Amino acid sequence: MTRWDPWRGCHKCSDGCLHCYIHKGDAKRNVDTSQIVQTRQFSYPIERKNNGEYKMKTSLVYVCFSSDFLIEEADDWRVKCWKMIKERQDCTFLFLTKRIERFLQCIPSDWGTGYDNVVVCCTIENQKNADKKLSIFSKCPIKHKVIVAQPMIGPIQLESYLKDIEQVIVGGESDKEARPLYYDWVLDLRQQCIRKGVSFEFRQCGTHFVKDGIFYTLQVKDLMKQARKANINYKGNGINRMVKKEKVVLYVHGKGGSIQEANDYKQLFVDTEVIGFDYKSENPWDAKEEFSNKITELAQKYHKIDVIANSIGAFFLMQIDNSSLIQKAYFISPIVNMERLILDMMSWANVSEAELKEKKEILTDFGEILSWDYLEYVRSHPIDWKVKTHVLYGEKDNLTSFNTMCQFVKDNQRDLTVMTKGEHWFHTMEQMDFLHLWIQTKEYLIDRIEYVHTTKMGMERIKKNLGIEVDGVEYCRKKILDSKSTITRKGKNWYCETDTEIITINANSLTIITAHRK
């Protein structure tokens, strides 16, 4: 779980606000809660590390727990927040609001029936506010709805409002002057949820808690623990809809391939589901829709999507307009400049542009169909691929030149590994071993760069050998992440080689053993 507070400060607006913990905490620190101000955390979801990864990890994100996400003063700021939320489809964002009546005027223009990765919690505290707020909440276009009765300060009948609700959360008030929470109210609300198949959670007791006619005064630190001891939580059917699996790897085959090839990669991602994509598209305009739909489908089930794509499968994948849903890509012999490839094939077949334009389609002696519509499409739809991508290229690739591939990887979101004597189609045992090791290296070492370290003696040795005064670990990490570096594994060590130096890293402990100039 991650907390993101893009702004802080609030105004009391409901019966449940009487003993608000935000106001109490601010009063102790002499902070004016009525001042709604942006925090340093405002852009946290899209901030990135030096290696290009997001600082905020994939998780369930609690939004605005020191304010209200729908508060009036944040109307201008919220526009940017929605954009960040949409970009981070790998995360699920959850916010509570006492201002559900403002919801429709606060959503983005592309909201539609709701974002898949947003959970909206409407807070209530008594029957009066339940009737007022839930009658609005029930009509709001939201994919994932939760009702939070906390603090619960009176009995509530909400069974008629439970349609499309995934969970009801109940809790008491925490303050020395707190209004009492009666256990009978909690149990009655639980039964309402069970009858409708809605998940129920008793989150915390109240400071003043009444059970079986006995009045208890509890310490704040014990409120959640006592609620857990009651053991009355109920898991209904709806809550499963907003729980995503952590990660999936999508395998996209090349021309003539099949989804069965995905099985070769399952041994490389032992803790992750690997699935193949049996796409039907034969041209990029159809692929754009088919591949985009597939990625959207996966984003509804998984927090993270990585892809492995071969040859033209990589080209088709790069046509999508929702690439922000993909965290990382492994491209094997990708077609990265289809216009160049078509022109090359026209040259091999001795076909001019004028001839192709006139005939529209020409079958070549080597079995490929040249298409004028295809050529026009790729010219008018240049690749715009911003996903962090690792590229494996065979030295003897006969479809894409080395210079073309180098041009593609210039973007700092991509790095290139070249296999000496490798071909466009990786199929021999030697080539497949190289491919598997390449993925293991990228998957393990690059993704765990923050754990790469060294000993005190190692630090002295690195600085002396390289003739540097800066932090030796940070220096080596940057070299490992540099797209111009080549990383290979031999025995128990990884070797990161640049134009001027070689860095040796123990594969098990991720300890930098040494680094020296060539």
Tab-separated table of C-alpha atoms in Angstrom, residues 101-303:
chain	number	residue	atom	x	y	z
A	101	GLU	CA	-22.340	15.623	-4.619
A	102	ARG	CA	-19.374	17.252	-6.448
A	103	PHE	CA	-18.302	14.067	-8.205
A	104	LEU	CA	-19.800	14.661	-11.655
A	105	GLN	CA	-18.274	18.146	-11.919
A	106	CYS	CA	-14.839	16.849	-10.856
A	107	ILE	CA	-14.286	13.959	-13.296
A	108	PRO	CA	-12.178	14.210	-16.484
A	109	SER	CA	-13.781	14.448	-19.926
A	110	ASP	CA	-12.774	10.878	-20.839
A	111	TRP	CA	-14.131	9.326	-17.617
A	112	GLY	CA	-17.007	7.532	-19.369
A	113	THR	CA	-18.274	4.805	-17.043
A	114	GLY	CA	-15.189	5.183	-14.873
A	115	TYR	CA	-11.465	4.409	-14.870
A	116	ASP	CA	-10.696	0.753	-14.213
A	117	ASN	CA	-7.941	1.657	-11.753
A	118	VAL	CA	-9.946	4.009	-9.512
A	119	VAL	CA	-11.902	3.025	-6.380
A	120	VAL	CA	-14.238	5.698	-4.980
A	121	CYS	CA	-15.269	5.448	-1.323
A	122	CYS	CA	-18.324	7.421	-0.221
A	123	THR	CA	-18.247	8.115	3.520
A	124	ILE	CA	-21.374	8.195	5.682
A	125	GLU	CA	-21.961	8.259	9.431
A	126	ASN	CA	-25.712	8.135	10.129
A	127	GLN	CA	-29.010	7.494	8.352
A	128	LYS	CA	-29.530	11.135	7.384
A	129	ASN	CA	-26.257	11.339	5.471
A	130	ALA	CA	-26.590	7.786	4.141
A	131	ASP	CA	-29.865	8.699	2.419
A	132	LYS	CA	-28.512	12.003	1.178
A	133	LYS	CA	-25.136	10.822	-0.134
A	134	LEU	CA	-25.848	7.267	-1.259
A	135	SER	CA	-28.805	8.343	-3.380
A	136	ILE	CA	-26.229	10.405	-5.345
A	137	PHE	CA	-23.481	7.788	-5.157
A	138	SER	CA	-25.728	5.085	-6.621
A	139	LYS	CA	-26.167	7.139	-9.812
A	140	CYS	CA	-22.497	8.029	-10.320
A	141	PRO	CA	-20.646	6.272	-13.170
A	142	ILE	CA	-17.916	4.512	-11.168
A	143	LYS	CA	-16.348	1.106	-11.855
A	144	HIS	CA	-15.454	0.346	-8.221
A	145	LYS	CA	-17.601	1.649	-5.372
A	146	VAL	CA	-17.041	1.297	-1.627
A	147	ILE	CA	-19.147	2.654	1.246
A	148	VAL	CA	-17.256	3.729	4.382
A	149	ALA	CA	-19.390	4.112	7.512
A	150	GLN	CA	-16.688	5.617	9.715
A	151	PRO	CA	-17.191	7.081	12.147
A	152	MET	CA	-20.520	5.276	12.517
A	153	ILE	CA	-22.498	7.383	14.987
A	154	GLY	CA	-25.957	5.822	14.600
A	155	PRO	CA	-27.764	2.784	13.202
A	156	ILE	CA	-27.889	2.726	9.388
A	157	GLN	CA	-30.118	0.892	6.939
A	158	LEU	CA	-28.375	0.887	3.577
A	159	GLU	CA	-29.486	-2.403	2.016
A	160	SER	CA	-31.370	-0.537	-0.703
A	161	TYR	CA	-28.135	1.223	-1.709
A	162	LEU	CA	-25.921	-1.872	-2.019
A	163	LYS	CA	-26.340	-2.509	-5.741
A	164	ASP	CA	-22.909	-2.321	-7.473
A	165	ILE	CA	-21.153	-1.799	-4.114
A	166	GLU	CA	-18.025	-3.931	-3.726
A	167	GLN	CA	-17.364	-3.397	-0.023
A	168	VAL	CA	-18.729	-1.737	3.117
A	169	ILE	CA	-16.225	-0.628	5.771
A	170	VAL	CA	-17.355	0.204	9.320
A	171	GLY	CA	-15.525	1.892	12.160
A	172	GLY	CA	-16.038	3.922	15.316
A	173	GLU	CA	-14.817	7.350	16.340
A	174	SER	CA	-11.442	7.813	18.038
A	175	ASP	CA	-11.447	10.670	20.506
A	176	LYS	CA	-11.818	11.084	24.264
A	177	GLU	CA	-15.137	12.800	23.541
A	178	ALA	CA	-16.090	10.315	20.816
A	179	ARG	CA	-19.705	9.396	20.232
A	180	PRO	CA	-20.326	5.749	21.156
A	181	LEU	CA	-20.372	2.871	18.670
A	182	TYR	CA	-22.893	0.139	19.443
A	183	TYR	CA	-21.847	-3.350	18.400
A	184	ASP	CA	-25.477	-4.152	17.509
A	185	TRP	CA	-25.302	-1.469	14.779
A	186	VAL	CA	-22.193	-3.114	13.339
A	187	LEU	CA	-23.725	-6.599	13.336
A	188	ASP	CA	-26.929	-5.361	11.728
A	189	LEU	CA	-24.976	-3.652	8.943
A	190	ARG	CA	-23.005	-6.855	8.463
A	191	GLN	CA	-26.196	-8.865	7.961
A	192	GLN	CA	-27.401	-6.380	5.353
A	193	CYS	CA	-24.175	-6.900	3.417
A	194	ILE	CA	-24.355	-10.695	3.670
A	195	ARG	CA	-27.891	-10.693	2.268
A	196	LYS	CA	-26.641	-8.759	-0.770
A	197	GLY	CA	-23.335	-10.616	-1.133
A	198	VAL	CA	-21.310	-7.449	-0.479
A	199	SER	CA	-17.955	-7.669	1.313
A	200	PHE	CA	-17.958	-6.281	4.854
A	201	GLU	CA	-15.038	-5.139	7.011
A	202	PHE	CA	-15.135	-4.053	10.632
A	203	ARG	CA	-12.138	-1.704	10.508
A	204	GLN	CA	-11.983	-0.363	14.068
A	205	CYS	CA	-13.914	-0.100	17.317
A	206	GLY	CA	-14.721	3.313	18.765
A	207	THR	CA	-13.017	4.858	21.761
A	208	HIS	CA	-16.413	4.462	23.433
A	209	PHE	CA	-17.787	1.055	22.491
A	210	VAL	CA	-21.010	-0.579	23.661
A	211	LYS	CA	-21.410	-4.355	23.540
A	212	ASP	CA	-24.066	-6.459	25.318
A	213	GLY	CA	-25.132	-3.383	27.259
A	214	ILE	CA	-21.635	-2.797	28.659
A	215	PHE	CA	-19.913	0.546	27.977
A	216	TYR	CA	-16.180	0.197	27.211
A	217	THR	CA	-13.525	2.897	26.902
A	218	LEU	CA	-10.656	1.746	24.688
A	219	GLN	CA	-7.251	3.187	23.905
A	220	VAL	CA	-6.730	4.438	20.355
A	221	LYS	CA	-3.892	1.995	19.754
A	222	ASP	CA	-6.272	-0.920	20.472
A	223	LEU	CA	-9.208	0.088	18.254
A	224	MET	CA	-8.173	-1.855	15.142
A	225	LYS	CA	-6.887	-4.814	17.141
A	226	GLN	CA	-10.201	-5.201	18.975
A	227	ALA	CA	-12.113	-5.023	15.685
A	228	ARG	CA	-9.961	-7.821	14.265
A	229	LYS	CA	-10.600	-9.913	17.367
A	230	ALA	CA	-14.332	-9.749	16.652
A	231	ASN	CA	-13.599	-11.797	13.505
A	232	ILE	CA	-16.787	-10.744	11.711
A	233	ASN	CA	-15.391	-9.647	8.334
A	234	TYR	CA	-17.217	-11.108	5.355
A	235	LYS	CA	-15.835	-11.614	1.839
A	236	GLY	CA	-18.575	-11.191	-0.732
A	237	ASN	CA	-18.456	-11.554	-4.483
A	238	GLY	CA	-17.974	-7.960	-5.582
A	239	ILE	CA	-14.632	-7.154	-3.960
A	240	ASN	CA	-12.804	-9.573	-6.251
A	241	ARG	CA	-13.540	-7.317	-9.215
A	242	MET	CA	-11.142	-4.646	-8.020
A	243	VAL	CA	-8.312	-6.964	-6.972
A	244	LYS	CA	-5.734	-7.341	-9.711
A	245	LYS	CA	-2.962	-9.882	-9.994
A	246	GLU	CA	0.527	-8.457	-9.725
A	247	LYS	CA	2.079	-9.064	-13.137
A	248	VAL	CA	1.767	-10.794	-16.510
A	249	VAL	CA	4.224	-11.310	-19.356
A	250	LEU	CA	2.617	-11.252	-22.805
A	251	TYR	CA	4.460	-13.107	-25.559
A	252	VAL	CA	3.881	-11.896	-29.136
A	253	HIS	CA	5.178	-14.215	-31.849
A	254	GLY	CA	6.525	-13.242	-35.254
A	255	LYS	CA	5.273	-14.222	-38.704
A	256	GLY	CA	4.547	-17.941	-38.842
A	257	GLY	CA	4.944	-18.314	-35.071
A	258	SER	CA	2.406	-19.482	-32.494
A	259	ILE	CA	1.336	-18.886	-28.908
A	260	GLN	CA	2.925	-22.213	-27.925
A	261	GLU	CA	6.295	-20.440	-28.126
A	262	ALA	CA	5.305	-18.650	-24.926
A	263	ASN	CA	6.041	-21.877	-23.033
A	264	ASP	CA	9.771	-21.357	-23.708
A	265	TYR	CA	9.700	-18.275	-21.498
A	266	LYS	CA	7.807	-19.628	-18.501
A	267	GLN	CA	11.017	-21.008	-17.014
A	268	LEU	CA	12.493	-17.481	-17.128
A	269	PHE	CA	9.604	-15.863	-15.236
A	270	VAL	CA	8.916	-18.465	-12.560
A	271	ASP	CA	6.836	-16.157	-10.318
A	272	THR	CA	4.893	-14.558	-13.151
A	273	GLU	CA	2.126	-15.670	-15.470
A	274	VAL	CA	3.307	-15.892	-19.095
A	275	ILE	CA	0.677	-15.999	-21.826
A	276	GLY	CA	0.829	-16.037	-25.621
A	277	PHE	CA	-1.163	-13.770	-27.928
A	278	ASP	CA	-2.782	-15.507	-30.897
A	279	TYR	CA	-3.407	-12.341	-32.934
A	280	LYS	CA	-5.143	-12.370	-36.320
A	281	SER	CA	-3.952	-9.080	-37.829
A	282	GLU	CA	-1.884	-9.062	-41.016
A	283	ASN	CA	-1.486	-5.310	-41.373
A	284	PRO	CA	-0.757	-2.441	-38.955
A	285	TRP	CA	-4.153	-0.707	-39.086
A	286	ASP	CA	-5.906	-3.872	-37.910
A	287	ALA	CA	-3.118	-4.608	-35.409
A	288	LYS	CA	-3.545	-1.192	-33.797
A	289	GLU	CA	-7.058	-2.057	-32.657
A	290	GLU	CA	-6.497	-5.745	-31.898
A	291	PHE	CA	-3.302	-5.210	-29.897
A	292	SER	CA	-4.692	-2.152	-28.050
A	293	ASN	CA	-7.732	-4.165	-26.985
A	294	LYS	CA	-5.513	-6.983	-25.712
A	295	ILE	CA	-3.397	-4.628	-23.604
A	296	THR	CA	-6.528	-2.956	-22.191
A	297	GLU	CA	-7.943	-6.371	-21.305
A	298	LEU	CA	-4.768	-7.333	-19.437
A	299	ALA	CA	-4.620	-3.983	-17.623
A	300	GLN	CA	-7.989	-4.776	-16.079
A	301	LYS	CA	-6.590	-7.975	-14.560
A	302	TYR	CA	-2.956	-7.156	-13.761
A	303	HIS	CA	-1.042	-4.297	-12.160
